[in-house]
Amino acid sequence: MMLEELRELKEKALQELEGVSNSKELESWHIKYLGKKGRLTVLMRGIGRLPPQERPAAGRLGNEVKAALESAYEAKGEALKREELERTLREERVDVTLPGRPVALGRLHLSTQVLREIYRIFAEMGFQIFEAPEVETDLYNFELLNMPPHHPARDMWDTFYINEQVLLRSHTSPGQIRVMRKYCPEPIRVILPGKCYRYEQVTARSEFMFHQVEGLAVGRRVTMADLKGVLIEFCRQMFGAERKVRFRCSYFPFTEPSVEVDIDCIICGGKGCRVCKHTGWLQILGAGMVHPQVLANGGYDPTVFSGFAFGMGVERPAMLKYRIDDIRYFFSNDLRFLEQF
Ligand code: 2U9
């Protein structure tokens, strides 16, 4: 009777095991037949209650059935694992022949590209690059450049003050005083690039932050002719060898005499258009011979030394060169703009 039950149980369990199709079902099967309260376990507990002469045969068969079910369980587990792995490999197959995803390539910001072009041109003429702080004092930004407190020329720059004495530089000129004080009495030929800040309404033509490059040459016989030669060469390398360049009288507190430098309009070739406001000319630079007081503030004896200086924006000439009609594109981080250059 017991032997019969054991055989039937084995048959049924193995049959059911065949229908098991995943590891969760497999565990349920194991609990059902081989668990602590499983059918085989319960049945085998009954062997102890059999008449003694029946027990050995029943015990032997019970152990055989148990071993058979355990090994069938192990084999099924292995088979399921293999099937699952095959399914995963099939479903998550990587097609190595597909083209790779493109890697986004970085690039230099347009302002940096234009700055580097400017560095190259002046480097060829023997100018070194000097970098100075963006946070400055009133002394360096104004006073040492010939603008004592309340000087009306201070109105040329709307300045961000941090406190009464400290400000965000409104031009790179304070750096030039630092260069002079550092290298005096050596002759100097430097350009100062960097960011400047103006407390201004942001419009298509003016930003509150922009780049500027200023230049300074100081020596024993530096003349206005040197200034003209250097700036004409710069304008032609930057905007085209055929450029006409003109110098107009102007005023800056730190240079005397002062000039503004124009090139013939690169859009209309000087005929007159909207960009040059129908004058045929575009203003590119401000410049002049360094004021004797400013030379003295830098440590140089103005009876022995002379110098010329110039300054220009970076974004405005870039706008002319690349026909960009709104300066705000430069610093709004829109890739549709930045990726064009
Ligand atoms: C020292 C001596 C002289 C630098 C100069 C200009 C004229 C000038 C502006 C043009 C457009 C800057 O970006 S912009 O607003 N610059 O017109 N800059 S002369 O002269 C100096 C500077 C420092 C010690």
Coordinates of C-alpha atoms and ligand atoms in Angstrom, one line a residue:
M1 CA 0.0 0.0 0.0
M2 CA 2.7 2.4 1.1
L3 CA 4.9 1.3 -1.7
E4 CA 2.2 1.9 -4.2
E5 CA 1.6 5.4 -2.8
L6 CA 5.2 6.2 -3.1
R7 CA 5.4 5.1 -6.7
E8 CA 2.3 7.1 -7.6
L9 CA 3.7 10.2 -5.8
K10 CA 6.9 9.9 -7.8
E11 CA 5.0 9.6 -11.1
K12 CA 2.8 12.5 -10.3
A13 CA 5.6 14.8 -9.1
L14 CA 7.8 14.1 -12.1
Q15 CA 4.8 14.7 -14.5
E16 CA 4.1 18.0 -12.8
L17 CA 7.7 18.9 -12.9
E18 CA 7.7 18.6 -16.7
G19 CA 5.0 21.4 -16.9
V20 CA 7.1 23.8 -14.7
S21 CA 8.3 26.7 -16.9
N22 CA 10.0 29.2 -14.6
S23 CA 12.0 29.4 -11.4
K24 CA 9.0 30.6 -9.3
E25 CA 6.9 27.6 -10.3
L26 CA 9.9 25.4 -9.6
E27 CA 10.2 26.6 -6.0
S28 CA 6.4 26.0 -5.5
W29 CA 6.9 22.5 -6.8
H30 CA 9.8 21.9 -4.4
I31 CA 7.8 23.1 -1.4
K32 CA 4.8 21.0 -2.5
Y33 CA 6.7 17.7 -2.7
L34 CA 9.9 18.0 -0.8
G35 CA 9.3 20.9 1.7
K36 CA 9.0 20.3 5.5
K37 CA 5.2 19.8 5.0
G38 CA 5.6 18.5 1.5
R39 CA 3.7 15.4 0.2
L40 CA 6.7 13.1 0.2
T41 CA 7.9 14.2 3.6
V42 CA 4.5 13.6 5.1
L43 CA 4.2 10.2 3.4
M44 CA 7.6 9.2 4.6
R45 CA 6.8 10.2 8.2
G46 CA 4.1 7.4 8.0
I47 CA 6.7 4.7 7.5
G48 CA 7.4 4.7 11.2
R49 CA 3.8 3.6 11.8
L50 CA 4.0 0.6 9.4
P51 CA 4.3 -3.0 10.8
P52 CA 8.1 -3.5 11.4
Q53 CA 8.5 -6.0 8.5
E54 CA 7.2 -3.5 5.9
R55 CA 9.4 -0.6 7.1
P56 CA 12.8 -1.5 5.4
A57 CA 11.3 -1.8 1.9
A58 CA 9.2 1.3 2.4
G59 CA 12.2 3.2 3.8
R60 CA 14.4 2.2 0.9
L61 CA 11.8 3.2 -1.7
G62 CA 11.0 6.4 0.1
N63 CA 14.8 7.4 0.0
E64 CA 15.0 6.4 -3.7
V65 CA 11.9 8.5 -4.6
K66 CA 13.3 11.4 -2.6
A67 CA 16.7 11.1 -4.3
A68 CA 15.0 10.9 -7.7
L69 CA 12.9 14.0 -7.1
E70 CA 15.8 16.0 -5.7
S71 CA 17.9 15.2 -8.7
A72 CA 15.0 15.9 -11.1
Y73 CA 14.6 19.2 -9.3
E74 CA 18.3 20.1 -9.7
A75 CA 18.3 19.1 -13.4
K76 CA 15.1 21.2 -14.0
G77 CA 16.8 24.2 -12.2
E78 CA 19.8 23.9 -14.5
A79 CA 17.6 23.6 -17.6
L80 CA 15.5 26.7 -16.6
K81 CA 18.6 28.7 -16.0
R82 CA 19.9 27.8 -19.4
E83 CA 16.6 28.7 -21.0
E84 CA 16.5 32.0 -19.2
L85 CA 20.0 32.9 -20.3
E86 CA 19.2 32.0 -23.9
R87 CA 16.1 34.1 -23.8
T88 CA 18.0 37.1 -22.4
L89 CA 20.7 36.7 -25.0
R90 CA 18.1 36.5 -27.7
E91 CA 16.0 39.4 -26.5
E92 CA 18.9 41.7 -25.5
R93 CA 21.1 40.9 -28.5
V94 CA 23.5 43.7 -29.4
D95 CA 23.8 44.3 -33.1
V96 CA 27.5 45.1 -33.4
T97 CA 27.1 46.1 -37.0
L98 CA 24.9 49.2 -36.1
P99 CA 26.6 52.5 -36.4
G100 CA 27.7 54.0 -33.0
R101 CA 26.0 57.0 -31.4
P102 CA 27.8 60.1 -32.4
V103 CA 30.0 61.7 -29.7
A104 CA 29.2 65.4 -29.3
L105 CA 32.4 67.3 -30.1
G106 CA 33.1 70.4 -28.0
R107 CA 34.4 73.6 -29.6
L108 CA 35.8 76.9 -28.6
H109 CA 33.3 79.7 -27.9
L110 CA 33.2 82.3 -30.7
S111 CA 34.5 85.0 -28.4
T112 CA 37.5 82.7 -27.6
Q113 CA 38.1 82.1 -31.3
V114 CA 38.1 85.8 -32.0
L115 CA 40.3 86.5 -29.0
R116 CA 42.9 83.9 -30.2
E117 CA 42.9 85.5 -33.7
I118 CA 43.6 88.9 -32.0
Y119 CA 46.4 87.3 -29.9
R120 CA 48.0 85.8 -33.0
I121 CA 48.1 89.1 -34.9
F122 CA 49.6 91.0 -32.0
A123 CA 52.0 88.2 -31.1
E124 CA 53.5 88.5 -34.6
M125 CA 54.2 92.1 -33.8
G126 CA 55.9 91.2 -30.5
F127 CA 53.1 91.8 -28.0
Q128 CA 52.9 89.6 -24.9
I129 CA 49.6 88.7 -23.2
F130 CA 49.0 89.9 -19.6
E131 CA 45.9 89.0 -17.6
A132 CA 44.7 91.2 -14.7
P133 CA 41.9 91.0 -12.1
E134 CA 38.2 91.4 -13.0
V135 CA 37.5 92.8 -9.5
E136 CA 39.3 96.1 -9.2
T137 CA 39.6 99.1 -7.1
D138 CA 38.4 102.6 -7.9
L139 CA 42.0 103.7 -7.7
Y140 CA 43.1 101.5 -10.6
N141 CA 39.9 101.6 -12.7
F142 CA 39.6 105.4 -12.5
E143 CA 42.0 107.5 -10.4
L144 CA 45.3 106.3 -11.8
L145 CA 43.8 106.7 -15.3
N146 CA 43.4 110.4 -14.8
M147 CA 39.9 110.3 -13.5
P148 CA 39.7 111.6 -9.9
P149 CA 36.4 111.2 -8.0
H150 CA 33.6 113.2 -9.6
H151 CA 35.5 113.5 -12.9
P152 CA 32.9 113.9 -15.6
A153 CA 34.6 111.3 -17.8
R154 CA 33.6 108.6 -15.3
D155 CA 30.2 108.8 -16.9
M156 CA 31.6 107.1 -20.0
W157 CA 31.4 103.9 -18.1
D158 CA 28.4 102.8 -16.0
T159 CA 30.1 100.8 -13.4
F160 CA 29.0 98.0 -11.0
Y161 CA 30.3 99.0 -7.6
I162 CA 30.8 96.3 -4.9
N163 CA 31.4 98.9 -2.3
E164 CA 32.7 102.5 -2.3
Q165 CA 36.2 101.4 -3.4
V166 CA 35.8 98.0 -5.0
L167 CA 34.1 97.4 -8.4
L168 CA 33.9 95.1 -11.4
R169 CA 36.3 96.6 -13.9
S170 CA 34.5 98.6 -16.6
H171 CA 37.5 98.3 -19.0
T172 CA 40.8 96.4 -19.0
S173 CA 42.8 99.6 -18.6
P174 CA 43.4 99.2 -14.9
G175 CA 45.5 96.1 -15.8
Q176 CA 47.7 98.4 -17.9
I177 CA 48.7 100.4 -14.8
R178 CA 49.5 97.0 -13.1
V179 CA 51.7 96.0 -16.1
M180 CA 53.6 99.4 -16.0
R181 CA 54.1 99.2 -12.3
K182 CA 55.4 95.6 -12.6
Y183 CA 57.8 96.1 -15.5
C184 CA 58.9 99.7 -15.0
P185 CA 61.5 100.9 -16.2
E186 CA 61.6 98.1 -18.9
P187 CA 60.0 98.8 -22.3
I188 CA 56.6 97.1 -22.6
R189 CA 54.6 95.7 -25.5
V190 CA 51.5 93.9 -24.1
I191 CA 47.9 93.2 -24.8
L192 CA 45.4 92.7 -22.0
P193 CA 42.3 90.6 -22.9
G194 CA 39.4 89.9 -20.6
K195 CA 35.9 90.4 -19.4
C196 CA 34.6 93.8 -18.5
Y197 CA 31.3 94.8 -16.9
R198 CA 28.9 97.7 -17.4
Y199 CA 25.8 98.6 -15.5
E200 CA 23.8 99.0 -18.7
Q201 CA 20.4 98.0 -20.2
V202 CA 21.0 94.8 -22.2
T203 CA 20.0 95.3 -25.8
A204 CA 20.8 93.8 -29.2
R205 CA 23.9 96.0 -29.2
S206 CA 25.1 96.1 -25.6
E207 CA 25.6 93.4 -22.9
F208 CA 26.5 94.0 -19.3
M209 CA 29.5 91.7 -19.7
F210 CA 31.7 91.6 -22.8
H211 CA 35.3 91.0 -23.7
Q212 CA 37.8 93.6 -24.5
V213 CA 41.4 93.7 -25.6
E214 CA 43.6 96.6 -24.8
G215 CA 47.2 97.1 -25.8
L216 CA 50.1 99.1 -24.5
A217 CA 53.5 99.9 -25.8
V218 CA 55.9 102.0 -23.7
G219 CA 59.5 102.8 -24.6
R220 CA 62.0 105.6 -25.1
R221 CA 61.0 106.7 -28.7
V222 CA 57.4 105.3 -29.1
T223 CA 55.5 107.6 -31.4
M224 CA 52.1 108.1 -33.0
A225 CA 53.6 106.6 -36.2
D226 CA 54.1 103.4 -34.3
L227 CA 50.5 103.5 -33.1
K228 CA 49.3 104.0 -36.7
G229 CA 51.5 101.2 -38.1
V230 CA 50.5 98.7 -35.5
L231 CA 46.8 99.4 -35.8
I232 CA 46.6 99.5 -39.6
E233 CA 48.4 96.2 -39.7
F234 CA 45.9 94.8 -37.1
C235 CA 42.9 96.0 -39.1
R236 CA 44.1 94.5 -42.3
Q237 CA 45.0 91.1 -40.8
M238 CA 41.7 91.0 -38.9
F239 CA 39.3 92.4 -41.5
G240 CA 41.0 91.9 -44.9
A241 CA 44.2 93.1 -46.6
E242 CA 42.3 95.5 -48.8
R243 CA 40.9 97.5 -45.8
K244 CA 41.1 101.3 -45.7
V245 CA 41.8 102.6 -42.2
R246 CA 41.2 106.1 -41.0
F247 CA 42.0 107.9 -37.7
R248 CA 39.7 110.5 -36.2
C249 CA 40.4 112.8 -33.3
S250 CA 38.7 111.8 -30.1
Y251 CA 39.0 112.1 -26.4
F252 CA 39.9 109.7 -23.6
P253 CA 41.1 110.8 -20.2
F254 CA 44.1 108.4 -20.3
T255 CA 45.5 109.3 -23.7
E256 CA 46.6 112.6 -25.3
P257 CA 46.2 113.0 -28.2
S258 CA 43.4 110.4 -28.6
V259 CA 41.9 108.9 -31.8
E260 CA 39.2 106.6 -32.9
V261 CA 40.1 104.1 -35.7
D262 CA 37.6 103.2 -38.5
I263 CA 37.8 100.7 -41.3
D264 CA 35.8 101.0 -44.6
C265 CA 32.6 99.1 -44.1
I266 CA 33.2 95.3 -44.6
I267 CA 29.5 94.8 -45.5
C268 CA 29.1 97.4 -48.3
G269 CA 32.8 98.2 -49.1
G270 CA 32.3 101.8 -48.2
K271 CA 29.3 102.6 -50.4
G272 CA 27.0 103.1 -47.4
C273 CA 24.5 100.6 -45.8
R274 CA 22.4 100.0 -42.8
V275 CA 25.3 98.5 -40.8
C276 CA 27.6 101.5 -41.3
K277 CA 24.6 103.9 -40.9
H278 CA 25.3 105.1 -44.5
T279 CA 28.7 106.6 -43.5
G280 CA 30.8 103.9 -45.3
W281 CA 32.9 103.5 -42.1
L282 CA 32.9 101.2 -39.0
Q283 CA 34.5 102.3 -35.8
I284 CA 36.8 99.4 -34.5
L285 CA 39.3 100.8 -32.0
G286 CA 40.0 103.7 -29.6
A287 CA 43.6 104.7 -29.1
G288 CA 46.1 107.4 -28.3
M289 CA 49.5 108.3 -26.9
V290 CA 49.5 107.5 -23.2
H291 CA 48.9 110.7 -21.1
P292 CA 52.1 111.9 -19.3
Q293 CA 50.3 111.8 -16.0
V294 CA 49.2 108.2 -16.6
L295 CA 52.8 107.2 -17.6
A296 CA 53.9 108.8 -14.3
N297 CA 51.2 106.9 -12.4
G298 CA 52.7 103.7 -13.9
G299 CA 56.2 104.7 -12.7
Y300 CA 57.7 105.9 -16.0
D301 CA 59.3 109.3 -16.3
P302 CA 57.2 111.0 -19.0
T303 CA 60.1 113.2 -20.1
V304 CA 62.1 110.1 -21.0
F305 CA 59.4 107.5 -21.9
S306 CA 56.4 107.7 -24.2
G307 CA 53.8 105.1 -25.2
F308 CA 50.7 104.3 -27.2
A309 CA 47.6 102.4 -26.1
F310 CA 44.5 101.1 -27.8
G311 CA 41.3 99.3 -26.9
M312 CA 38.6 97.4 -28.7
G313 CA 35.7 95.2 -27.9
V314 CA 35.7 91.6 -29.0
E315 CA 32.0 90.8 -29.6
R316 CA 31.2 93.8 -31.8
P317 CA 33.9 93.2 -34.4
A318 CA 32.9 89.5 -34.3
M319 CA 29.3 90.5 -35.1
L320 CA 30.6 92.5 -38.1
K321 CA 32.8 89.7 -39.3
Y322 CA 30.2 86.9 -38.9
R323 CA 27.1 89.1 -39.6
I324 CA 25.5 88.5 -36.1
D325 CA 22.7 90.9 -35.4
D326 CA 22.3 90.5 -31.7
I327 CA 25.1 90.5 -29.1
R328 CA 22.8 88.6 -26.6
Y329 CA 23.4 85.4 -28.6
F330 CA 27.0 85.2 -27.4
F331 CA 26.2 84.6 -23.7
S332 CA 22.8 82.9 -23.8
N333 CA 24.3 79.4 -24.2
D334 CA 22.1 78.4 -27.1
L335 CA 23.8 75.5 -29.0
R336 CA 22.0 76.5 -32.2
F337 CA 24.1 79.6 -32.2
L338 CA 27.3 78.3 -30.7
E339 CA 27.5 75.3 -33.0
Q340 CA 27.6 77.6 -36.1
F341 CA 31.2 78.6 -35.4
Ligands
2U9_1 C1 46.5 103.0 -19.8 C2 46.8 103.9 -20.7 C3 46.1 104.0 -21.9 C4 43.5 102.3 -23.6 C5 42.5 102.8 -24.5 C6 40.6 103.1 -25.7 C7 41.3 104.1 -26.1 C8 39.3 102.8 -26.1 C9 37.4 101.2 -25.9 C10 37.1 100.9 -27.3 C11 35.8 100.1 -27.3 C12 37.2 100.0 -25.2 O1 35.6 98.0 -25.8 S1 35.7 99.4 -25.7 O2 34.7 100.1 -25.0 N1 38.8 101.6 -25.6 O3 38.7 103.5 -26.8 N2 41.3 102.3 -24.8 S2 42.8 104.2 -25.4 O4 44.3 103.3 -23.1 C13 45.0 103.2 -22.0 C14 44.7 102.3 -21.1 C15 45.5 102.2 -19.9 C16 47.4 102.9 -18.5

